[in-house]
Short mmCIF file of C-alpha atoms in Angstrom, two decimals:
data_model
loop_
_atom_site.label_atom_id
_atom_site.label_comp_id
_atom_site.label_asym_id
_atom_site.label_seq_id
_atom_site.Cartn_x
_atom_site.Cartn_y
_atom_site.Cartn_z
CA UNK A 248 19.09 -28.46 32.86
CA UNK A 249 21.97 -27.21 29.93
CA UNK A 250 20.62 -25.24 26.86
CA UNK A 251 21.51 -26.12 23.67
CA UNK A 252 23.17 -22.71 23.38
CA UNK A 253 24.67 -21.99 26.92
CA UNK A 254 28.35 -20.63 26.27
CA UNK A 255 27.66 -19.64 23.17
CA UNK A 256 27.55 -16.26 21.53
CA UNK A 257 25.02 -14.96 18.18
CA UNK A 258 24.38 -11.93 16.00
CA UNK A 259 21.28 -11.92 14.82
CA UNK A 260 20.46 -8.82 12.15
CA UNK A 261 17.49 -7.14 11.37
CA UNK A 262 16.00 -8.51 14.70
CA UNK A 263 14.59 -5.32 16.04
CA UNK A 264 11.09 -6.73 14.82
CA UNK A 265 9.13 -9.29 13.17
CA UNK A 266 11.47 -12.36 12.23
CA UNK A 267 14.63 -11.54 13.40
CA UNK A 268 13.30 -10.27 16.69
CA UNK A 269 11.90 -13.88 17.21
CA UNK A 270 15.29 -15.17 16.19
CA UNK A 271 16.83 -13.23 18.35
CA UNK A 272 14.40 -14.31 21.37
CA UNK A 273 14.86 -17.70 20.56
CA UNK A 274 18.48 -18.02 20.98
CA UNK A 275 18.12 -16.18 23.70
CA UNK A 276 15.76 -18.90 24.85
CA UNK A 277 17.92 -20.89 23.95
CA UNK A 278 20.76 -19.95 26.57
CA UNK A 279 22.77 -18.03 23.95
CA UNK A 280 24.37 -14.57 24.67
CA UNK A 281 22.71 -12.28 21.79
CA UNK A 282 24.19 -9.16 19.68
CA UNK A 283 20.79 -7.95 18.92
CA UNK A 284 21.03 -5.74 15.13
CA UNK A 285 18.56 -3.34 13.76
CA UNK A 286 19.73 -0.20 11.67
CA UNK A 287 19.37 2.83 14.15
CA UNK A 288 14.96 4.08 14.01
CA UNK A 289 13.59 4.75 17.15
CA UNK A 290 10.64 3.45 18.45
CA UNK A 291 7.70 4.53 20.00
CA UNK A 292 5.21 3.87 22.37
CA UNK A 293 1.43 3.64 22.64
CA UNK A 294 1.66 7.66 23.84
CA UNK A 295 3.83 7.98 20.85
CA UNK A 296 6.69 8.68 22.89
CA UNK A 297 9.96 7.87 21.77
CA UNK A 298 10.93 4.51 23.89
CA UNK A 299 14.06 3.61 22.46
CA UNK A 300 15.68 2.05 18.80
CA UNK A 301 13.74 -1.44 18.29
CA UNK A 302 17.13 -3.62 18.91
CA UNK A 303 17.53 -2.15 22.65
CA UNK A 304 14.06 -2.84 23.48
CA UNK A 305 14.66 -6.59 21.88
CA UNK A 306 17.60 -6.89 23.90
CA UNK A 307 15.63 -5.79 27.09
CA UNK A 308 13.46 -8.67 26.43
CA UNK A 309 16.24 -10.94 26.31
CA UNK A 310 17.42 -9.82 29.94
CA UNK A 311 13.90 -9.91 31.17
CA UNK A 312 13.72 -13.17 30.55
CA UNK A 313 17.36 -13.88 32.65
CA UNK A 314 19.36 -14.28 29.11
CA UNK A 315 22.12 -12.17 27.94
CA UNK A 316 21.70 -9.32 24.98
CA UNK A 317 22.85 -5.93 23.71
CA UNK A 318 22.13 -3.77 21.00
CA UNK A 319 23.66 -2.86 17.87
CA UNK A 320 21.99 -0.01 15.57
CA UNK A 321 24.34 0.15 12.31
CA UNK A 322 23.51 -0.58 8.96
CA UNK A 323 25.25 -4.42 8.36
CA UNK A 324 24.98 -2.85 4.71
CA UNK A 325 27.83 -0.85 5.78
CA UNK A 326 31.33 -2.27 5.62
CA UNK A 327 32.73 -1.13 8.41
CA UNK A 328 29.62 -1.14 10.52
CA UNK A 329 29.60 -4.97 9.70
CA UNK A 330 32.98 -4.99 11.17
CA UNK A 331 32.16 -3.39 14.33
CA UNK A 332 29.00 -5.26 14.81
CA UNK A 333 31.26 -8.61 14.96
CA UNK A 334 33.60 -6.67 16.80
CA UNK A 335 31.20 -5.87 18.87
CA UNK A 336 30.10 -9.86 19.72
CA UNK A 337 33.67 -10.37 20.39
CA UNK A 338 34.53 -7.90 22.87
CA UNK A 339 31.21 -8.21 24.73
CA UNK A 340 31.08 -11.93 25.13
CA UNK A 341 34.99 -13.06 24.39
CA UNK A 342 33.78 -14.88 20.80
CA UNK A 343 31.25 -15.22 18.36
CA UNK A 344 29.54 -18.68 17.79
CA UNK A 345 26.56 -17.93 15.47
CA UNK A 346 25.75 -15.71 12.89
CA UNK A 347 21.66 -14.92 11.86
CA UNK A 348 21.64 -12.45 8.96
CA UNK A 349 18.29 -11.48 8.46
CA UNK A 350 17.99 -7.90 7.70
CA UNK A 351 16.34 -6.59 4.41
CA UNK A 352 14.25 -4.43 2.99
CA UNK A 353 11.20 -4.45 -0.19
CA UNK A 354 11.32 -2.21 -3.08
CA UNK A 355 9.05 -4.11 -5.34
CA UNK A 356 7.87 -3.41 -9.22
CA UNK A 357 7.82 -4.99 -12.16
CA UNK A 358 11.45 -4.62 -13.98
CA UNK A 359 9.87 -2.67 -16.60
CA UNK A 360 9.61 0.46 -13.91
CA UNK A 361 11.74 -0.66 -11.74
CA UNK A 362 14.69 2.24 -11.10
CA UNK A 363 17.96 1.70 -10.66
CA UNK A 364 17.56 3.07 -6.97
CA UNK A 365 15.04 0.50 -6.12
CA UNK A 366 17.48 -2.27 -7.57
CA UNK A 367 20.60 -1.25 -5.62
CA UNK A 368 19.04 -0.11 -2.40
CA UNK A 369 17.85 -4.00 -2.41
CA UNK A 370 21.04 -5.96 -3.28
CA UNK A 371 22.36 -3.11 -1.14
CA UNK A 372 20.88 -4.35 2.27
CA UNK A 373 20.22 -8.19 1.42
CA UNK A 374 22.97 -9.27 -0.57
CA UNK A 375 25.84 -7.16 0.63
CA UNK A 376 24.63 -6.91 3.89
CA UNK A 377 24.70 -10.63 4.18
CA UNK A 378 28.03 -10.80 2.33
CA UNK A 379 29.77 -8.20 5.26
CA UNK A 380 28.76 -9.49 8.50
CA UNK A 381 29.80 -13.21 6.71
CA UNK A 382 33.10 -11.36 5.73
CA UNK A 383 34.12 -10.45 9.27
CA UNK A 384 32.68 -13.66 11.02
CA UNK A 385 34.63 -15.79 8.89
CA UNK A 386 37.42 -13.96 9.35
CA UNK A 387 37.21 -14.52 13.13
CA UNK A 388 36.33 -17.83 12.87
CA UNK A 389 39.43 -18.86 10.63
CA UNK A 390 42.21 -16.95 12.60
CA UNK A 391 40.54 -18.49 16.00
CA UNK A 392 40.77 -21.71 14.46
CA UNK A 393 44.56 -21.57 12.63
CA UNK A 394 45.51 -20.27 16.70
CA UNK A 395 44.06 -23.44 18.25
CA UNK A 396 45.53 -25.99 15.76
CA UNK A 397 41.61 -27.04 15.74
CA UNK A 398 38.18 -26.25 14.05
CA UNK A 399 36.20 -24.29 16.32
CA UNK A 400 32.43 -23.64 16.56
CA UNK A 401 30.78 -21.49 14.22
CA UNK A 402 27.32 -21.37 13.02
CA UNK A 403 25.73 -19.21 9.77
CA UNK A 404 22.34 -18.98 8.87
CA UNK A 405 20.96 -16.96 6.45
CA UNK A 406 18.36 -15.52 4.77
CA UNK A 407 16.89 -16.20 1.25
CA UNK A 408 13.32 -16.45 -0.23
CA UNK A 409 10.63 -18.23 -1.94
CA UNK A 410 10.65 -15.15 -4.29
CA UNK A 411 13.83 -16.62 -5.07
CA UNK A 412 13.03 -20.16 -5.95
CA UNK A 413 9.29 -19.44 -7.78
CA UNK A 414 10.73 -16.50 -9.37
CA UNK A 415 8.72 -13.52 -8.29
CA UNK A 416 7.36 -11.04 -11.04
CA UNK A 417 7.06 -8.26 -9.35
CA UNK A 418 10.36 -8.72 -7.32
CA UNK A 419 13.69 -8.84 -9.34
CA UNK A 420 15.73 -7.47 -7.44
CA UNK A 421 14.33 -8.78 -4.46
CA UNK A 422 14.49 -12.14 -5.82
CA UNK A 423 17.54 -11.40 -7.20
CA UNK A 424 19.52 -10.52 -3.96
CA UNK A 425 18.04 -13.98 -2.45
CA UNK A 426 19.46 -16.05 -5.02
CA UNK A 427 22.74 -14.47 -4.51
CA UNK A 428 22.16 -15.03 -1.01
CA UNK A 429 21.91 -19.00 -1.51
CA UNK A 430 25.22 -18.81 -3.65
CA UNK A 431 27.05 -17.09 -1.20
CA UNK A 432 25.84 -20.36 1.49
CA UNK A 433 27.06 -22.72 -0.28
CA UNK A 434 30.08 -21.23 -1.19
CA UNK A 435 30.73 -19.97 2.17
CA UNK A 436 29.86 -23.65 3.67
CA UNK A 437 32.43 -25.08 1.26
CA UNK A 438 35.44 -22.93 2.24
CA UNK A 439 34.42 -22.59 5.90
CA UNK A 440 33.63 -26.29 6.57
CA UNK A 441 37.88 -27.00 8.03
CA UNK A 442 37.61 -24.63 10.07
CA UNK A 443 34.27 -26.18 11.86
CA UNK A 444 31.20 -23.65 10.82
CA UNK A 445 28.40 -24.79 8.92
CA UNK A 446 26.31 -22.23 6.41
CA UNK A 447 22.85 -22.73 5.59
CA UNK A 448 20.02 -21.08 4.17
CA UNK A 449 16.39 -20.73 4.43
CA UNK A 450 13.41 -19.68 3.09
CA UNK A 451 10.63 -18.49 5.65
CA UNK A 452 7.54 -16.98 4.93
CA UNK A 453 5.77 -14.84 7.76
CA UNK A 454 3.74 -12.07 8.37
CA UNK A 455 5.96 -8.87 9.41
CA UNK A 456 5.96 -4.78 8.98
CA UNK A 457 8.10 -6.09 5.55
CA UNK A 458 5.87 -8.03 4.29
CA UNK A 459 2.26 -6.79 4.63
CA UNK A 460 1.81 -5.80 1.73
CA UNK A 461 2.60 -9.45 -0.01
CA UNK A 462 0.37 -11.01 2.92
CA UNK A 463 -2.74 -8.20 2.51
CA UNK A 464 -5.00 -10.89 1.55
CA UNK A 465 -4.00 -13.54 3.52
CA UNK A 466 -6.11 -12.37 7.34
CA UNK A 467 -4.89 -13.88 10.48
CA UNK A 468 -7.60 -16.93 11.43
CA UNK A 469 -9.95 -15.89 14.43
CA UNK A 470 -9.36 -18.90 16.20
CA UNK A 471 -6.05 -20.70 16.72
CA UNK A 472 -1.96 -19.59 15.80
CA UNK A 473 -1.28 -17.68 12.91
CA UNK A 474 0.16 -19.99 10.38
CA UNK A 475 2.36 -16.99 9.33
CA UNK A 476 3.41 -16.31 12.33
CA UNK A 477 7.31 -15.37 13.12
CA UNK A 478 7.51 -17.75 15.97
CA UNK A 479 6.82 -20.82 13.38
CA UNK A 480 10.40 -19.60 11.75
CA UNK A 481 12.60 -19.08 15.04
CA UNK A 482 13.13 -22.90 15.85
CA UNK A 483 14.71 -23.78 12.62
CA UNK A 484 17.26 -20.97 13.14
CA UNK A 485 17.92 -21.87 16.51
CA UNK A 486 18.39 -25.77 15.46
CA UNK A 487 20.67 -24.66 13.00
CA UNK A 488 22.40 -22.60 15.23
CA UNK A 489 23.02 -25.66 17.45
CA UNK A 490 25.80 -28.43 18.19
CA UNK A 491 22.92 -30.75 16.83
CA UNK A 492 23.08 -29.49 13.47
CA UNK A 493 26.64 -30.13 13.19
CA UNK A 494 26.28 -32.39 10.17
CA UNK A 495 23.85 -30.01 8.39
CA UNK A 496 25.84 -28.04 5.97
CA UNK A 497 25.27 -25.87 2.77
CA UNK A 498 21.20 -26.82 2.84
CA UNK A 499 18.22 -24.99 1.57
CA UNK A 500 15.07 -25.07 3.94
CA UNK A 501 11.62 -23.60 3.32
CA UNK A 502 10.20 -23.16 6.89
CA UNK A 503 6.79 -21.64 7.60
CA UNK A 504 3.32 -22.40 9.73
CA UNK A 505 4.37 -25.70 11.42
CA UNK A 506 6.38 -27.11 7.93
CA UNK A 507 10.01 -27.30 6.95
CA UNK A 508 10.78 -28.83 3.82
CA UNK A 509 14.12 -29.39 2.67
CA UNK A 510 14.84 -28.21 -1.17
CA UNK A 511 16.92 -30.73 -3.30
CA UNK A 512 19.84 -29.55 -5.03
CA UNK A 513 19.25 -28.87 -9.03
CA UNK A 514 20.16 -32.11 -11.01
CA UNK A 515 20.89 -32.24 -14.65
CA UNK A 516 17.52 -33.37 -16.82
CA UNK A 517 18.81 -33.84 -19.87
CA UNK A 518 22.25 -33.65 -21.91
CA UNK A 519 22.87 -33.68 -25.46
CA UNK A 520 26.06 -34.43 -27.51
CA UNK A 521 27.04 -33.43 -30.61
CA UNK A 522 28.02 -35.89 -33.31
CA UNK A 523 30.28 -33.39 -34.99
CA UNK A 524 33.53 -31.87 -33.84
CA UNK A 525 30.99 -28.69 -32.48
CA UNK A 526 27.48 -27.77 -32.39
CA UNK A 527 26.08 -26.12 -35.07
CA UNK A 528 22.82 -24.15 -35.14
CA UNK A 529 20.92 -26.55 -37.18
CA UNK A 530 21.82 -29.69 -35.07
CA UNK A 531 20.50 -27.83 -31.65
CA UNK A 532 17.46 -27.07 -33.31
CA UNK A 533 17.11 -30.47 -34.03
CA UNK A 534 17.81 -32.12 -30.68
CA UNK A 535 16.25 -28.95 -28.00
CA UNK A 536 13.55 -27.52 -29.98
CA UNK A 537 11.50 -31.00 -30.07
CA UNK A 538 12.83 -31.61 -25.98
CA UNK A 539 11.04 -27.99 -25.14
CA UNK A 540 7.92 -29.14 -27.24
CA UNK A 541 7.06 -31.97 -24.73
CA UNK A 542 8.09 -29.82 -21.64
CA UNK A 543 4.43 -28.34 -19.89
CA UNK A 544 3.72 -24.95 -21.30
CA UNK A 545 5.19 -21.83 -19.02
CA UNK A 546 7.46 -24.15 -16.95
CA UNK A 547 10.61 -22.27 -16.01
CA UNK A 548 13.16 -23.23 -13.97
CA UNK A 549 11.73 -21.79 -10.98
CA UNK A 550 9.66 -24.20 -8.69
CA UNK A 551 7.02 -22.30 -8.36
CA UNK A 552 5.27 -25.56 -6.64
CA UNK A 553 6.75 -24.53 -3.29
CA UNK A 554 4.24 -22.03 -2.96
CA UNK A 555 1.71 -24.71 -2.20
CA UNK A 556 3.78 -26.11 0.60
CA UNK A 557 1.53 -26.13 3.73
CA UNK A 558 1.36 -27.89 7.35
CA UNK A 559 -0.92 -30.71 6.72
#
């Protein structure tokens, strides 16, 4: 029986645990060949030996399991170590297909105390990160296809947030760096699209080393899966990452504990005209100060309703 991904090369970053490790797994699964990425720490095992940087011990998993994997421990943060991850792909398996950028990190206060540190070490690893590995990928995918005369097959899925779209208070540049994230999909799925890769973005909520801390209060149940599992994410990224998903193109997906739910572009509410040559002060009062009267008290543009999406 064919996989969905047989022939068919991935990166995924940040994968040397929690999500991206099951991302990486599931491609695997999945019959893909896999560039496994996570930034150089060693591990350890339960003698507290050292046993090896996380992504070689993901990629040994992959082989265990008869698929095809090797590591990669730079920081994707890195310009150049972006370059020789994709590099990397290429030379290893002849092409790269898919691209998973996952990797991140949390530095989270209020923006009253946050310092400028914790702000660009964030945007640092998310946004840029996310914005190098896309760099190079796109780059191969575009000269591969202007060689052939043809689109080829490329795949990108990233990363964003919920913190993002329910605007996090104690997470601004975290939810910052997401938001950028979802702007750099959509452009990226516009100017990619000829050439025959799809971006898309989503929004996964599970319980990992990075985000204990937000989960502390939420225990796993004694009975039954862990609705925050990793492994609920992983099948979303590799549909995405399939031919299936062909038609699926610059989308937003929240995916978490058996649910996906597919977030609807922003539409315009209202508009107002003026009836003079330009606006003045006294005629916006008049028309937006009476339209923000009616609106509920504390709505925002964020959605914070997502929050309550659940597996029913």
């Amino acid at each position: 029986m064919s996989l969905p991904l047989e022939g068919l090369s991935a990166i995924v970053t940040g994968a040397g645990r929690g999500l991206g490790r099951a991302e990486a797994l599931e491609l695997g699964q999945l019959g893909a060949a896999v560039v496994v990425n996570d930034y150089g720490r060693t591990g350890r095992d339960g003698s507290g030996n050292a046993s090896g940087a996380p992504a070689q011990q993901v990629a040994a998993e992959i082989r265990a399991a008869g698929g095809t994997a090797v590591a990669h421990t730079g920081d994707v943060a890195d310009h150049q170590e972006a370059r020789e991850l994709v590099h990397l792909a290429v030379a290893e398996f002849g092409k790269l297909d898919i691209l998973v950028n996952n990797a991140g990190i949390l530095r989270d206060r209020m923006v009253f105390s946050m310092s400028e540190d914790e702000w660009d070490s964030v945007i640092r690893v998310h946004l840029k990160g996310h914005f190098n590995t896309t760099h190079f990928a796109a780059a191969h995918w575009r000269e591969r296809s202007k060689a052939a005369g043809a689109p080829v097959y490329g795949r990108i899925v990233n990363t964003s947030s919920e913190a993002f779209l329910a605007g996090s208070a104690g997470q601004p540049n975290y939810a910052a760096a997401k938001g950028g994230i979802v702007g750099l999909t959509t452009s990226t799925a516009l100017a990619l699209a000829k050439y025959g890769v799809t971006a898309n973005v989503i929004c996964p909520r599970a319980r990992t080393r990075m985000t204990e801390d937000v989960f502390a209060g939420l225990e796993k149940p004694e009975a039954g899966p862990d609705p925050l599992a990793p492994e609920h994410v992983a099948p979303l990224v590799g549909y995405l990452a399939s031919p299936a998903a062909a038609q699926v193109n610059g989308q937003l997906l929240v995916v978490h504990g058996g649910m996906v739910a597919i977030v609807e572009r922003p539409r315009v509410a209202a508009k107002f005209d003026t009836k003079q040559d330009a606006f003045t002060y006294d005629e916006l009062d008049a028309l937006l100060t009476p339209h923000y009267a009616d609106r509920p008290s504390g709505e925002t543009f964020a959605a914070v309703e997502v929050l309550g999406l659940k597996h029913e």
